[in-house]
Amino acid sequence: MQDSNKLLQQAQREIEASSKTSPTAAGPAEGRTAAPSDAHIDALNEVFALFRINYHNQYYKAYSDGAVLGQIKKLWLESLQKFDPDTIRRGAREVIETSDYLPTLNKMMVACQGDPRKHGLKDPHAAYVEACQAPSPKTAFNWSHPAVYHAGRASDWYFLSSSTERAAFPVFEQHYKRLCERVINGETLPSPDTPALPEHTETPLSNEENQRRMQALRDSLDI
């Protein structure tokens, strides 16, 4: 029981440290007070089931006390509910594929956050600068990644151009991180909708050219 208490205390320390040092993930705003959704609860239960299968001996040694396991799950859920349920599942798979050891909460959060650079995604501030500096038409600009364009569009181009960075960046960052999470989870974002050029471009004729054509028509009809 003493080991279980130590484990619970460690988990509590980790969740406190994670809330202070971990970057905010894409998803609902930080400090949400809503109760976890059923989808988040199901995802966390699936994660612990995967851990039990893949880290069998370590799992039962760390979580031998059922009451303590329930408390640890609650602490994990409070930290991980900021992520989409599919992101939690992906993070668990990444941990299992890359580590021989049962993960701590902090390691699980890092796995859920993923590495945007592996997907060609800029950091949020660099993406914000790109969105603000992109000329119009926005759909014709050579974006570093569609996520930047869609985050700018969701934030409202006029709002970005007319507001201070202090006001605009948090709005853009929230949209961008949500999009980054979708990309990291395997989704392909659509490219900006560039209007298609017409197949034939009609140039109005000059008055002189119109007169020449009319005269040629009269000559052909012997008028």
Backbone as a ProteinNet text record, in pm:
[ID]
protein_1_A
[PRIMARY]
MQDSNKLLQQAQREIEASSKTSPTAAGPAEGRTAAPSDAHIDALNEVFALFRINYHNQYYKAYSDGAVLGQIKKLWLESLQKFDPDTIRRGAREVIETSDYLPTLNKMMVACQGDPRKHGLKDPHAAYVEACQAPSPKTAFNWSHPAVYHAGRASDWYFLSSSTERAAFPVFEQHYKRLCERVINGETLPSPDTPALPEHTETPLSNEENQRRMQALRDSLDI
[TERTIARY]
83.6	0	86	200.6	290.5	337.2	369.4	411.6	299.1	175.9	61.3	43.5	60.7	49.5	157.1	278	385.5	353	294.3	258	152.3	54.7	-49.3	9.2	99.1	162.2	244.7	313.4	392.2	301.5	187.9	94.4	41	12.5	-37.8	67.9	193.9	301.5	316.7	302.9	318.4	209.6	87.1	-20.4	-7.6	42.7	66.2	176.9	285.1	396.8	355.6	276.8	234.6	148.5	61.8	-26.8	48.8	169.1	247.9	346.9	396.3	504.7	468.7	361.7	330.4	258.3	293	221.8	76.8	-9.8	-150.9	-173.9	-245.5	-271.2	-389.4	-403.4	-519.9	-644.1	-748.5	-871.1	-931.9	-1021.3	-1088	-989.6	-1032.3	-944.2	-897	-777.4	-717.9	-804.7	-812	-889.4	-1035.7	-1067.2	-1204.5	-1252.3	-1377.9	-1433	-1539.3	-1570	-1672.4	-1628.2	-1725	-1695.6	-1646.7	-1559.6	-1510.8	-1626.3	-1615.7	-1719.6	-1707.2	-1813.4	-1809.6	-1702.1	-1682.9	-1581.8	-1442	-1415.9	-1285.6	-1266.4	-1372.2	-1363.8	-1337	-1408.8	-1388.1	-1245.4	-1194.6	-1058.8	-956.5	-973.8	-877.6	-882.6	-1002.1	-1012.9	-945	-958	-890.4	-739.2	-692.4	-548.3	-494.3	-562.3	-514.4	-526	-623.2	-632.8	-513.4	-474.3	-356.4	-230.4	-220.4	-104.1	-99	-215.5	-220.1	-171.8	-209	-169.3	-20.8	27.9	164.6	269.4	229.1	324.1	276	241.9	170.7	229	352.6	412.4	428.9	478.3	495.5	360.7	259	125.5	72.8	77.5	21.7	106.2	234.4	319.2	288.1	266.7	240.1	97.6	0.8	-139.8	-203.5	-137.8	-189.2	-309.1	-320.3	-430.5	-539.8	-658	-766.4	-812.2	-815.4	-860	-762.4	-633.1	-531.1	-538.1	-560.7	-572.8	-687.1	-798.3	-910.8	-874.4	-798.9	-756	-658.3	-569.7	-472.7	-543	-640.8	-717.3	-788.1	-839.4	-907.8	-810.9	-690.1	-590	-548	-528.4	-491.2	-601.9	-725.2	-837.8	-847	-821.1	-827.4	-724.3	-608.8	-505.2	-525.1	-571.3	-577.8	-707.6	-807.4	-934.5	-923.7	-814.1	-794.1	-765.9	-728.3	-701.5	-827	-834.2	-940	-924.2	-1033.8	-1021.8	-931.7	-940.6	-854.5	-707.2	-680.4	-542.9	-488.8	-573.1	-532.3	-496.9	-578	-550.5	-420.5	-401.8	-278.9	-156.5	-167.4	-56.3	-19.1	-120.4	-94.2	-23.2	-67.5	-2.3	142.8	166	303.6	392.4	341	418.2	450.9	352.3	371.8	475.2	472.3	562.9	705.3	723.5	856.2	919.7	846.1	900.9	873.2	971.9	956.3	903.3	879.6	841.8	705.7	632.7	503.1	521.4	444.7	468.7	416.2	480.2	428.3	325	252.5	154.1	222.3	336.9	407.3	446.6	495.4	534.9	412.9	302.4	180.2	132.5	143.8	102.7	191.8	321.2	414.1	378.3	343.8	306.4	178.3	84.1	-41	-17.3	71.8	99.7	165.9	245.4	309.8	415.3	480.8	582.9	535.9	483.1	431.5	535.6	662.4	766.7	774.3	739.5	742.4	638	541.7	433.8	443.3	558.6	577.7	503.3	468.8	393	485.5	465	541.8	494.3	575.8	528.5	418.9	330.6	214.2	246.1	350.1	377.7	428.7	514.5	563.2	447.3	353.6	235.9	150	138.8	61.8	122.3	253.8	321.8	297.2	306.4	282	140.4	43.1	-96.1	-118.7	-54.1	-71.9	-4.3	105.3	182.4	141.1	61.1	21.9	-61.2	-25.5	-101.5	-232.7	-318.7	-443.5	-420.7	-491.1	-589.7	-522.7	-577.9	-517.3	-510.1	-609.8	-612.2	-499	-441.5	-335.4	-196	-188.5	-58.8	1.1	133.5	203.7	224.4	125.5	128.1	225.4	290.1	381.9	306	179.3	93.6	-51.3	-144.1	-284.5	-338.1	-279.8	-327.3	-315.1	-212.3	-193.9	-307.1	-337.5	-446.4	-579.6	-611.1	-741.2	-752.3	-640.2	-642.3	-665.3	-602.7	-623.6	-766.6	-819.3	-957.5	-1054.4	-1031.9	-1119.9	-1110.7	-994.3	-974.9	-1035.4	-1056.7	-1107.3	-990.3	-970.9	-857.4	-859	-977.4	-984.9	-947.3	-993.6	-958.9	-808.1	-741.7	-596.8	-524.3	-571.9	-502.1	-530.1	-644.2	-682.9	-663	-622.2	-607.7	-460.9	-432.4	-296.3	-263.3	-134.5	-92.8	-142.9	-144.5	-189.4	-333.9	-415.6	-555.7	-574.8	-500.6	-525.9	-454.5	-332.8	-255.3	-322.3	-377.9	-442.4	-557.6	-631.1	-741.7	-687.6	-586.5	-524.9	-462.1	-391.4	-322.1	-419.5	-535.6	-633.6	-679.8	-713.1	-756.2	-642.9	-522.3	-408.4	-374	-376.1	-341.5	-444.5	-569.7	-671.8	-645.7	-609.1	-580.6	-454.6	-354.1	-230.9	-261.3	-347.5	-383.1	-447.9	-534	-599.5	-497.5	-400.1	-296.8	-212.3	-171	-88.9	-164.4	-296.6	-378.3	-399.9	-344	-351.2	-445.5	-512.6	-606.3	-531.9	-577.4	-522.2	-615.8	-567.5	-650.3	-660.8	-776.1	-790.6	-703.9	-658.4	-580.4	-672.8	-616.6	-700.8	-773.2	-897.9	-980.4	-943.5	-848.9	-809.4	-911.4	-972.6	-1071.6	-1010	-1082.5	-1031.8	-1039.6	-937.6	-937.1	-1031	-1097.3	-1184.2	-1101.9	-1164.2	-1092	-1056	-1144.6	-1119.6	-1138.5	-1045.8	-1056.1	-1099.1	-1214.7	-1266.2	-1222.8	-1154.1	-1110.8	-1203.4	-1266.7	-1358.1	-1286.1	-1354.6	-1297	-1306.8	-1211.5	-1215.8	-1321.8	-1361.3	-1460.6	-1411.1	-1280.7	-1224.1	-1233	-1201.6	-1207.2	-1351.1	-1445.8	-1586.8	-1632.3	-1589.5	-1627.2	-1569.4	-1442.2	-1380.7	-1455.6	-1497	-1568.5	-1706.6	-1774.1	-1904.8	-1893.2	-1788.1	-1769.1	-1737.8	-1656.9	-1626.5	-1753.4	-1844.6	-1970.1	-2055.9	-2064.4	-2143.7	-2089.8	-1953.9	-1892.8	-1925.3	-1924.2	-1951.5	-2096.1	-2186	-2328.3	-2368.3	-2272.2	-2296.5	-2402.2	-2391.9	-2488.6	-2440.2
-120.7	0	124.1	115.6	230.1	265.9	159.7	185.3	249.3	206.5	263.7	410.8	444.1	583.6	668.4	611.6	684.5	707.5	606.7	617.6	725.4	729.5	831	969.8	985.4	1114.8	1158.1	1060.7	1091.5	1139.5	1071.3	1109.7	1250.7	1283.1	1416	1522.4	1491.7	1587.8	1607.1	1498.5	1506.7	1591.3	1573.5	1650.1	1799.2	1830.8	1970.4	2029	1952.5	1999.7	2011.6	1917.6	1919.5	2041.2	2077	2190.5	2321.2	2324.2	2446.8	2455.4	2341.1	2343.9	2293.5	2217.2	2159.9	2261.6	2268.8	2359.3	2319.7	2417.5	2389.5	2315.2	2205.7	2127.9	2184.5	2140.9	2182.6	2128.4	2210.7	2164	2273.3	2239.9	2339.1	2424.6	2543.8	2638.6	2585.8	2631.2	2588.4	2634.6	2550.1	2588	2547.1	2457.8	2414.5	2346	2365.5	2308.2	2203	2183	2085.5	1945.6	1862	1723.2	1649.7	1550	1473.3	1406.4	1401.3	1337.3	1185.6	1118	971.6	922.8	997.7	957.8	964.1	1065.3	1076.1	963.6	931.9	824.2	691.3	667.8	543.5	535.3	649.5	650.2	619.1	677.9	653.8	508	451.7	310.9	221.1	256.6	180.1	190.4	310.3	331.4	242.8	240.3	158.7	9.6	-28	-167.3	-203.4	-110.8	-134	-143.8	-57	-61.9	-195.7	-243.6	-370.1	-485.7	-482.5	-589.6	-580.2	-458.8	-443.3	-435	-389.7	-376.8	-462.3	-583.2	-669.7	-667.1	-710	-717.7	-579.9	-484.1	-348	-289.6	-315.4	-261.2	-311.1	-441	-496	-460.2	-437.1	-394.3	-250	-164.1	-22.2	0.7	-77.2	-52.6	-172.1	-222.4	-338.9	-306	-180.9	-139.1	-76.1	-136.6	-88.9	52.1	85.5	219	324.9	294.4	388.3	402.4	292.9	297	389.5	382.8	470.5	617.4	649.3	787.4	832.9	743.4	778.2	802.2	718.1	738.1	873.9	910.3	1038.6	1153.4	1142.8	1247.7	1255.5	1140.1	1137.3	1199.6	1165.6	1216.4	1368.3	1423.5	1567.9	1639.2	1577.5	1638.3	1609.6	1489.2	1448.3	1487.4	1533.9	1566.7	1689.7	1763.9	1876.1	1826	1699	1639.5	1571.8	1559.7	1483.7	1335.9	1260.4	1117.6	1039.4	1068.7	998.2	1033.2	1154.6	1194.4	1115.6	1091.7	1012.6	871.2	815.1	679.1	676.8	778	783.6	796.7	880.2	897.3	767.2	690.9	561.1	465.8	463.3	375.2	416.5	547.6	595.1	553.8	565.8	526.1	377.5	296.6	151.4	113.1	183.6	151.1	198.9	294.4	355.2	332.6	275.1	261.1	122.5	68.8	-61.2	-45.7	78.7	102.9	171.6	137.8	198.8	350.2	429.1	574.3	646.8	756.8	849	938.8	1014.5	1106.8	1209	1259.1	1359.4	1305.2	1181.8	1121.6	1099.7	1063.8	1044.2	1176.2	1284.5	1414.9	1458.3	1433	1466.8	1387.7	1259.6	1175.5	1226.3	1272.3	1324.9	1454.3	1537.1	1664	1641.9	1537.1	1506.8	1611.1	1588.4	1680.9	1741.9	1863.8	1926.5	1934.2	1946.4	1961.4	1839.8	1723.6	1602.1	1606.8	1695.7	1706.8	1836.3	1902.9	2025.5	2144.9	2139.5	2246.7	2341.3	2469.3	2569.8	2578.9	2643.8	2672.3	2777.9	2787.7	2875.4	3021.4	3077.3	3218.5	3241.7	3152.1	3165.2	3151.8	3062.6	3046.9	3172.7	3232.9	3357.6	3469.3	3482.4	3585.6	3561.5	3435.9	3402.4	3441.9	3410.8	3442.2	3592.7	3668.2	3812.7	3879.3	3823.5	3885.3	3837.1	3733.2	3679	3781.2	3806.1	3903.3	3843.7	3928.6	3882.9	3865.7	3774.9	3682.4	3571.3	3543.1	3445.2	3305.6	3272	3138.6	3116.3	3224.8	3211.3	3212	3237	3244.8	3105.3	3097.6	2970.2	2942.1	2882.7	2859	2748.2	2762.7	2657.4	2529.9	2544.6	2429.1	2478.3	2397	2439.4	2476.5	2422	2453.4	2602	2667.4	2810.3	2888.4	2852	2919.7	2900.8	2776.9	2750.1	2813.9	2823.2	2890.6	3040.2	3097.6	3239	3266.8	3181.8	3198.9	3186.4	3086.4	3067.3	3184.7	3247.1	3360.7	3488.4	3493.7	3609.5	3699.1	3708.5	3784.4	3930.2	3990.8	4131.5	4147.3	4054.6	4060.5	4051.4	3963.6	3948.9	4075.3	4137.9	4255	4382.9	4387.4	4510.8	4507.2	4392.7	4379.1	4369	4401.7	4387.8	4239.1	4208.8	4070.3	4015.9	4099.6	4055.1	4004.9	4068	4026.9	3916	3923.3	3831.9	3697.4	3699.1	3574.5	3463.4	3488.7	3378.6	3314.5	3396.5	3342.8	3254.8	3307.6	3229.2	3102.4	3113.2	2998.7	2886.1	2921.6	2819.5	2743	2816.6	2750.9	2667.3	2723	2655.3	2525.3	2528	2407.4	2297.8	2336.1	2235.1	2170	2252.4	2199.9	2113.9	2155.9	2076.7	1939.7	1936.8	1809.3	1717.7	1774.7	1694	1639.1	1722.4	1678.7	1567.6	1586.9	1487.4	1355.5	1363.6	1243	1174.1	1231.9	1165.2	1226.9	1335.8	1398.2	1484.4	1481.6	1567.5	1685.6	1804.7	1923.3	1962.7	2013.9	2055.8	2176.8	2185.7	2301.2	2421.3	2542.5	2661.4	2653	2695.9	2686.3	2797	2768.7	2865.2	2862.7	2977.6	2980.2	2935.1	2850.1	2801.4	2910	2917.6	3013.9	2965.9	3058.1	3015.9	2951.5	2854.4	2784.9	2877.9	2973.8	3067.5	3209.3	3293.6	3433.1	3516.5	3577.3	3658.6	3803.5	3858.7	3996.8	4080.3	4183.2	4264.9	4321.9	4320.8	4375.8	4528	4590	4735.4	4772.8	4899.7	4945.9	4924.2	4947.8	4932.1	4786.9	4693.8	4552.3	4508.5	4560.4	4528.8	4575.9	4696.3	4749.6	4665.9	4620.4	4537.4	4405.7	4346.9	4220.2	4238.5	4349.1	4374.1	4393.7	4466.1	4488.2	4356.4	4270.1	4142	4058.5	4068.5	3994.7	4046.4	4180	4236.9	4193.1	4194	4155.8	4010.7	3924.1	3783.3	3759.5	3852.9	3838.3	3926.4	3998	4088.7	4192.4	4245.9	4349.6	4485.9
0	0	0	62.8	68	-73.1	-153.5	-291.4	-369.6	-344.9	-415.4	-381.2	-253.7	-213.2	-279.1	-288.5	-354.6	-501.1	-564.3	-704.7	-724.3	-636.7	-645.8	-626.4	-528.8	-505.4	-626.4	-688.8	-808.2	-920.8	-938.5	-1043.7	-1019.9	-892.1	-860.8	-891.2	-857.8	-886.8	-1037.4	-1113.6	-1258.4	-1321.5	-1275.3	-1336.1	-1304.6	-1185	-1151.9	-1237.3	-1255.3	-1337.2	-1482	-1531.6	-1670.8	-1699.4	-1606.5	-1628.5	-1633.5	-1574.1	-1571.7	-1686.4	-1732.8	-1829.4	-1966.7	-1982.4	-2112.6	-2198.8	-2330.8	-2420.6	-2430.7	-2456.3	-2470.2	-2599.1	-2594.1	-2714.2	-2788.5	-2916.1	-2992	-2925.9	-2920.1	-2859.6	-2776.5	-2684.9	-2601.8	-2524.7	-2491.5	-2425.2	-2291.7	-2255.4	-2128.9	-2013.2	-1910.2	-1792.9	-1803	-1899.7	-1913.8	-1786.2	-1752.6	-1630.4	-1661.3	-1788.5	-1824.3	-1785.9	-1751.6	-1716.3	-1840.3	-1821.9	-1936.4	-2010.7	-2141.3	-2221.3	-2211.3	-2249.1	-2251.3	-2347.6	-2458.4	-2556.6	-2496.4	-2413	-2347.4	-2244.7	-2171.7	-2072.6	-2141.6	-2252.5	-2327.7	-2380.1	-2431.4	-2486.4	-2378.2	-2259.8	-2152	-2105.9	-2098.8	-2061.3	-2164.2	-2291.5	-2396.5	-2380.9	-2346.8	-2328.9	-2217.6	-2103.5	-1992.5	-2024.3	-2107.1	-2149.2	-2237.7	-2325.7	-2410.2	-2324.4	-2225.1	-2135.5	-2061	-2018.2	-1944.1	-2032	-2160.5	-2253	-2287.4	-2311.8	-2361.2	-2250.5	-2132.4	-2021.3	-1904.5	-1932.6	-1837.9	-1697.2	-1682.8	-1549.5	-1486.5	-1566.4	-1514.3	-1471.8	-1552.3	-1524.5	-1390.4	-1368.9	-1245.9	-1124	-1146.5	-1035.1	-997.1	-1099.6	-1072.4	-1024.2	-1076.9	-1048.8	-978.2	-879.5	-807.9	-720.2	-680.6	-593.9	-680.5	-681.8	-766.5	-733.3	-605.3	-564.9	-613.7	-601.2	-647.9	-799.4	-870.9	-1016	-1057.7	-984	-1015.1	-999.2	-894.6	-872.9	-981.6	-1020.2	-1124.2	-1257.1	-1289.4	-1411.8	-1410.8	-1294.7	-1282.7	-1308.6	-1252.7	-1272.9	-1419.6	-1481.7	-1623.1	-1708.4	-1676.6	-1754	-1745	-1628.1	-1610.6	-1698.7	-1717.6	-1801	-1948.4	-1979.9	-2120.3	-2189.2	-2115.2	-2179.2	-2269.1	-2260.3	-2352.6	-2494.3	-2506.9	-2637.5	-2691.5	-2822.6	-2885.8	-2847.8	-2831.6	-2796.4	-2891.7	-3022.2	-3117.2	-3095	-3049.5	-3020	-2901.6	-2801.5	-2685.1	-2728.5	-2814.8	-2864.5	-2944.8	-3029.3	-3108.8	-3019.6	-2916.6	-2824.3	-2756	-2718.7	-2653.8	-2749.7	-2874.7	-2972.6	-2995.1	-2998.8	-3017.8	-2901.6	-2779.8	-2661.4	-2666.4	-2700.2	-2704.8	-2809.9	-2924	-3033.6	-3009.1	-2919.5	-2902.9	-2766.9	-2673.1	-2537.9	-2481.5	-2412.2	-2345.5	-2203.2	-2163.1	-2023.7	-2015.5	-1913.8	-1886.9	-1875.7	-1951.4	-1954.3	-1830.8	-1801	-1701.2	-1768.8	-1691.6	-1747	-1837	-1793.5	-1872.8	-2009.7	-2012.4	-2140.3	-2228.7	-2169.9	-2246.5	-2307	-2232.6	-2284.2	-2400.2	-2387.2	-2495.7	-2621.3	-2602.7	-2716.1	-2781.7	-2701.5	-2756.5	-2833.8	-2783.5	-2850.3	-2985.4	-2996.8	-3123.5	-3159.2	-3273.7	-3321.2	-3452.6	-3448.9	-3571.8	-3683.4	-3648.2	-3749.9	-3840.8	-3789.6	-3872.1	-3983.3	-3968.6	-4066.2	-4146.6	-4138.1	-4213.7	-4157.2	-4028.8	-3965.2	-3888.5	-3906.9	-3834.6	-3690.1	-3606.2	-3471.2	-3481.3	-3382.9	-3393.7	-3425.8	-3365.1	-3389.7	-3531.4	-3580.1	-3717.3	-3815.8	-3785.8	-3870.8	-3866.8	-3750.4	-3735.9	-3820.2	-3815.8	-3894.9	-4043.6	-4085.6	-4226.4	-4267	-4181.5	-4212.5	-4222.3	-4135.8	-4135.1	-4254.8	-4301.3	-4409.1	-4547.5	-4554.4	-4684.2	-4762	-4887.2	-4967.8	-5017.1	-5065.4	-5127.4	-5277.1	-5340.2	-5281.8	-5201.8	-5086.6	-4996.2	-5058.7	-5141.5	-5199.2	-5298.6	-5350	-5449.8	-5387.2	-5257.7	-5190.8	-5173.5	-5179.6	-5163.5	-5014.3	-4950.9	-4806.5	-4770.3	-4655.9	-4608.6	-4576.3	-4536	-4508.2	-4509.8	-4561	-4561.9	-4424	-4318.1	-4183	-4152.4	-4206.8	-4181.8	-4247.3	-4371.4	-4443.7	-4371.5	-4335.7	-4273.3	-4135.2	-4063.2	-3932.6	-3951.6	-4053.5	-4081.8	-4123.5	-4207.9	-4253.6	-4137.4	-4049.6	-3934.6	-3837.5	-3830.8	-3739.3	-3794.5	-3926.4	-3999.9	-4041.2	-4172.2	-4225.1	-4180	-4181	-4140.9	-3994.3	-3911.1	-3768.7	-3749	-3823.7	-3810.5	-3853.8	-3961	-4015.4	-3937.3	-3868.2	-3800.8	-3649.2	-3596	-3451	-3411.4	-3287.8	-3237	-3221.7	-3220	-3202.1	-3069.2	-2968.6	-2836.2	-2841.2	-2924.7	-2935.3	-3037.1	-3147.5	-3258.8	-3245	-3192.3	-3190.2	-3110.6	-2989.8	-2916.4	-2994.8	-3070.1	-3150	-3261.4	-3332.3	-3440.1	-3384.5	-3273	-3214.3	-3181.3	-3127.3	-3090.8	-3214.7	-3321	-3444.9	-3503.8	-3502	-3565	-3492.4	-3360.1	-3284.6	-3305.4	-3318	-3346.6	-3482.7	-3578.9	-3712.7	-3711.9	-3636	-3625.4	-3566.2	-3468	-3405.6	-3508	-3592.2	-3695.2	-3794.3	-3830	-3923.4	-3861.3	-3736.7	-3667.6	-3653.5	-3642.3	-3631.1	-3765.4	-3872.2	-4001.6	-4102.3	-4067.1	-4160.4	-4262	-4385.1	-4489.5	-4509.8	-4482.7	-4497	-4643.7	-4684.5	-4824	-4854.3	-4977.4	-5019.4	-5031.4	-5022.2	-5041.9	-5175.9	-5175.1	-5295.8	-5394.6	-5481.7	-5582.4	-5695.5	-5726.6	-5835	-5966.2	-6039.2	-6167.1	-6272.5	-6356.3	-6465.6	-6575.7	-6645.6	-6756.2	-6866.5	-6937.1	-7042.6	-7156.9	-7188.2	-7297.3	-7245.3	-7273	-7231.9	-7351.8	-7341	-7450.1	-7431.3	-7532.4	-7527.8	-7615.9	-7564	-7646	-7768.5	-7883	-8006.1	-8004.8	-8070.3	-8084.1	-8187.2	-8189.2	-8286.6	-8429.1	-8450.6	-8584.4	-8630.4	-8539.8	-8573.9	-8600	-8522.3	-8543.9	-8682	-8723	-8853.5	-8966.5	-8950	-9053.2	-9068.9	-8956.4	-8963.2	-9026.7	-8994.4	-9053.4	-9204.3	-9248.4	-9391.3	-9463.6	-9399.2	-9459.5	-9473.6	-9375.5	-9380.7	-9495.1	-9513.3	-9620.4	-9757.8	-9770.4	-9897.9	-9931.7	-9829.1	-9855.3	-9896.7	-9852.4	-9886.2	-10003.9	-10062.3	-10174.5	-10142.2	-10018.1	-9978	-10025
[MASK]
+++++++++++++++++++++++++++++++++++++++++++++++++++++++++++++++++++++++++++++++++++++++++++++++++++++++++++++++++++++++++++++++++++++++++++++++++++++++++++++++++++++++++++++++++++++++++++++++++++++++++++++++++++++++++++++++

